[in-house]
Amino acid sequence: MAALSHGELAVAIHTAGPPASAAALSTDQIRALAVTGIALLGLAEARRIGDESRLVNVAYCTKARDDASADVRAEVAAHHRIWGTWRQEQTAIDLAHRLSSQRTVTG
């Protein structure tokens, strides 16, 4: 797991499908989700999706920052294709952060 970026971890965790009670997961359970997600996607695809997600977020933020009335439908559609919902993305990011934080503390 050490070779994965935070975004790639989030993609892997999302792919594995965290439960609704994700906040109660242990570090080992989160790690198992990440391993399952990588097994399903493959490392190269997790990286590709992580890169795509980052680019979509940058495009969305750039348009919205420059013009509050900008048409961001394409970016929102791409986001939903990747993550499903904003909540699903946030859950995966939160779990990736918990795993990354634990990795930093324990080495």
Short mmCIF file of C-alpha atoms in Angstrom, two decimals:
data_model
loop_
_atom_site.label_atom_id
_atom_site.label_comp_id
_atom_site.label_asym_id
_atom_site.label_seq_id
_atom_site.Cartn_x
_atom_site.Cartn_y
_atom_site.Cartn_z
CA MET A 1 0.00 0.00 0.00
CA ALA A 2 2.93 2.37 0.53
CA ALA A 3 3.28 2.94 -3.23
CA LEU A 4 -0.25 4.30 -3.58
CA SER A 5 -1.10 7.98 -3.42
CA HIS A 6 -3.96 9.20 -1.27
CA GLY A 7 -6.19 9.51 -4.34
CA GLU A 8 -5.30 6.03 -5.57
CA LEU A 9 -6.13 4.61 -2.14
CA ALA A 10 -9.50 6.37 -2.25
CA VAL A 11 -10.21 4.91 -5.70
CA ALA A 12 -9.30 1.41 -4.52
CA ILE A 13 -11.42 1.71 -1.37
CA HIS A 14 -14.36 3.05 -3.39
CA THR A 15 -14.05 0.20 -5.89
CA ALA A 16 -14.23 -2.35 -3.09
CA GLY A 17 -17.47 -0.77 -1.85
CA PRO A 18 -17.17 0.39 1.75
CA PRO A 19 -20.20 -0.35 3.93
CA ALA A 20 -22.66 2.32 5.06
CA SER A 21 -21.08 2.13 8.53
CA ALA A 22 -17.63 2.99 7.13
CA ALA A 23 -16.78 5.28 10.06
CA ALA A 24 -16.63 2.23 12.34
CA LEU A 25 -14.08 0.34 10.22
CA SER A 26 -10.72 -0.56 11.73
CA THR A 27 -7.46 0.23 9.97
CA ASP A 28 -7.14 -3.45 9.03
CA GLN A 29 -10.62 -3.42 7.49
CA ILE A 30 -9.83 -0.28 5.51
CA ARG A 31 -6.57 -1.84 4.33
CA ALA A 32 -8.51 -4.95 3.24
CA LEU A 33 -10.86 -2.75 1.20
CA ALA A 34 -7.89 -1.09 -0.50
CA VAL A 35 -6.30 -4.47 -1.29
CA THR A 36 -9.61 -5.75 -2.67
CA GLY A 37 -10.04 -2.63 -4.79
CA ILE A 38 -6.55 -2.97 -6.27
CA ALA A 39 -7.17 -6.65 -6.94
CA LEU A 40 -10.36 -5.74 -8.82
CA LEU A 41 -8.94 -2.79 -10.77
CA GLY A 42 -5.25 -3.42 -11.04
CA LEU A 43 -2.68 -0.83 -10.00
CA ALA A 44 -2.47 0.88 -13.40
CA GLU A 45 -6.24 1.40 -13.58
CA ALA A 46 -6.41 2.71 -10.00
CA ARG A 47 -3.73 5.23 -10.93
CA ARG A 48 -5.50 6.18 -14.15
CA ILE A 49 -8.82 6.74 -12.37
CA GLY A 50 -7.08 8.70 -9.60
CA ASP A 51 -5.45 10.93 -12.22
CA GLU A 52 -8.75 11.38 -14.07
CA SER A 53 -10.55 12.28 -10.85
CA ARG A 54 -7.93 14.88 -9.97
CA LEU A 55 -8.17 16.44 -13.45
CA VAL A 56 -11.99 16.55 -13.26
CA ASN A 57 -11.82 18.25 -9.86
CA VAL A 58 -9.29 20.81 -11.11
CA ALA A 59 -11.41 21.58 -14.18
CA TYR A 60 -14.54 21.94 -12.05
CA CYS A 61 -12.85 24.23 -9.53
CA THR A 62 -11.18 26.34 -12.22
CA LYS A 63 -14.44 26.92 -14.08
CA ALA A 64 -16.44 27.62 -10.91
CA ARG A 65 -13.78 29.97 -9.55
CA ASP A 66 -13.57 31.96 -12.77
CA ASP A 67 -17.34 32.17 -13.31
CA ALA A 68 -19.93 31.17 -10.70
CA SER A 69 -22.45 30.57 -13.49
CA ALA A 70 -20.07 28.45 -15.61
CA ASP A 71 -21.41 25.29 -17.22
CA VAL A 72 -19.82 22.47 -15.21
CA ARG A 73 -22.21 19.72 -16.32
CA ALA A 74 -19.46 17.75 -18.06
CA GLU A 75 -17.28 17.82 -14.94
CA VAL A 76 -20.20 16.83 -12.68
CA ALA A 77 -21.11 13.98 -15.03
CA ALA A 78 -17.50 12.75 -15.05
CA HIS A 79 -17.37 12.96 -11.26
CA HIS A 80 -20.55 10.92 -10.91
CA ARG A 81 -19.26 8.35 -13.41
CA ILE A 82 -16.09 7.91 -11.33
CA TRP A 83 -17.51 8.14 -7.79
CA GLY A 84 -21.26 7.71 -8.00
CA THR A 85 -22.10 10.46 -5.51
CA TRP A 86 -20.27 13.23 -3.68
CA ARG A 87 -20.85 11.32 -0.42
CA GLN A 88 -19.30 8.14 -1.81
CA GLU A 89 -16.23 10.10 -2.88
CA GLN A 90 -15.96 11.76 0.53
CA THR A 91 -16.30 8.42 2.34
CA ALA A 92 -13.50 6.92 0.23
CA ILE A 93 -11.30 9.98 0.79
CA ASP A 94 -11.94 9.91 4.54
CA LEU A 95 -11.05 6.22 4.75
CA ALA A 96 -7.93 6.73 2.62
CA HIS A 97 -6.91 9.54 4.95
CA ARG A 98 -7.40 7.32 7.99
CA LEU A 99 -5.28 4.61 6.37
CA SER A 100 -2.59 7.07 5.27
CA SER A 101 -2.48 8.67 8.70
CA GLN A 102 -2.09 5.30 10.37
CA ARG A 103 0.64 4.36 7.91
CA THR A 104 2.51 7.56 8.79
CA VAL A 105 2.20 6.95 12.54
CA THR A 106 3.25 3.30 12.41
CA GLY A 107 5.84 3.63 9.65
#
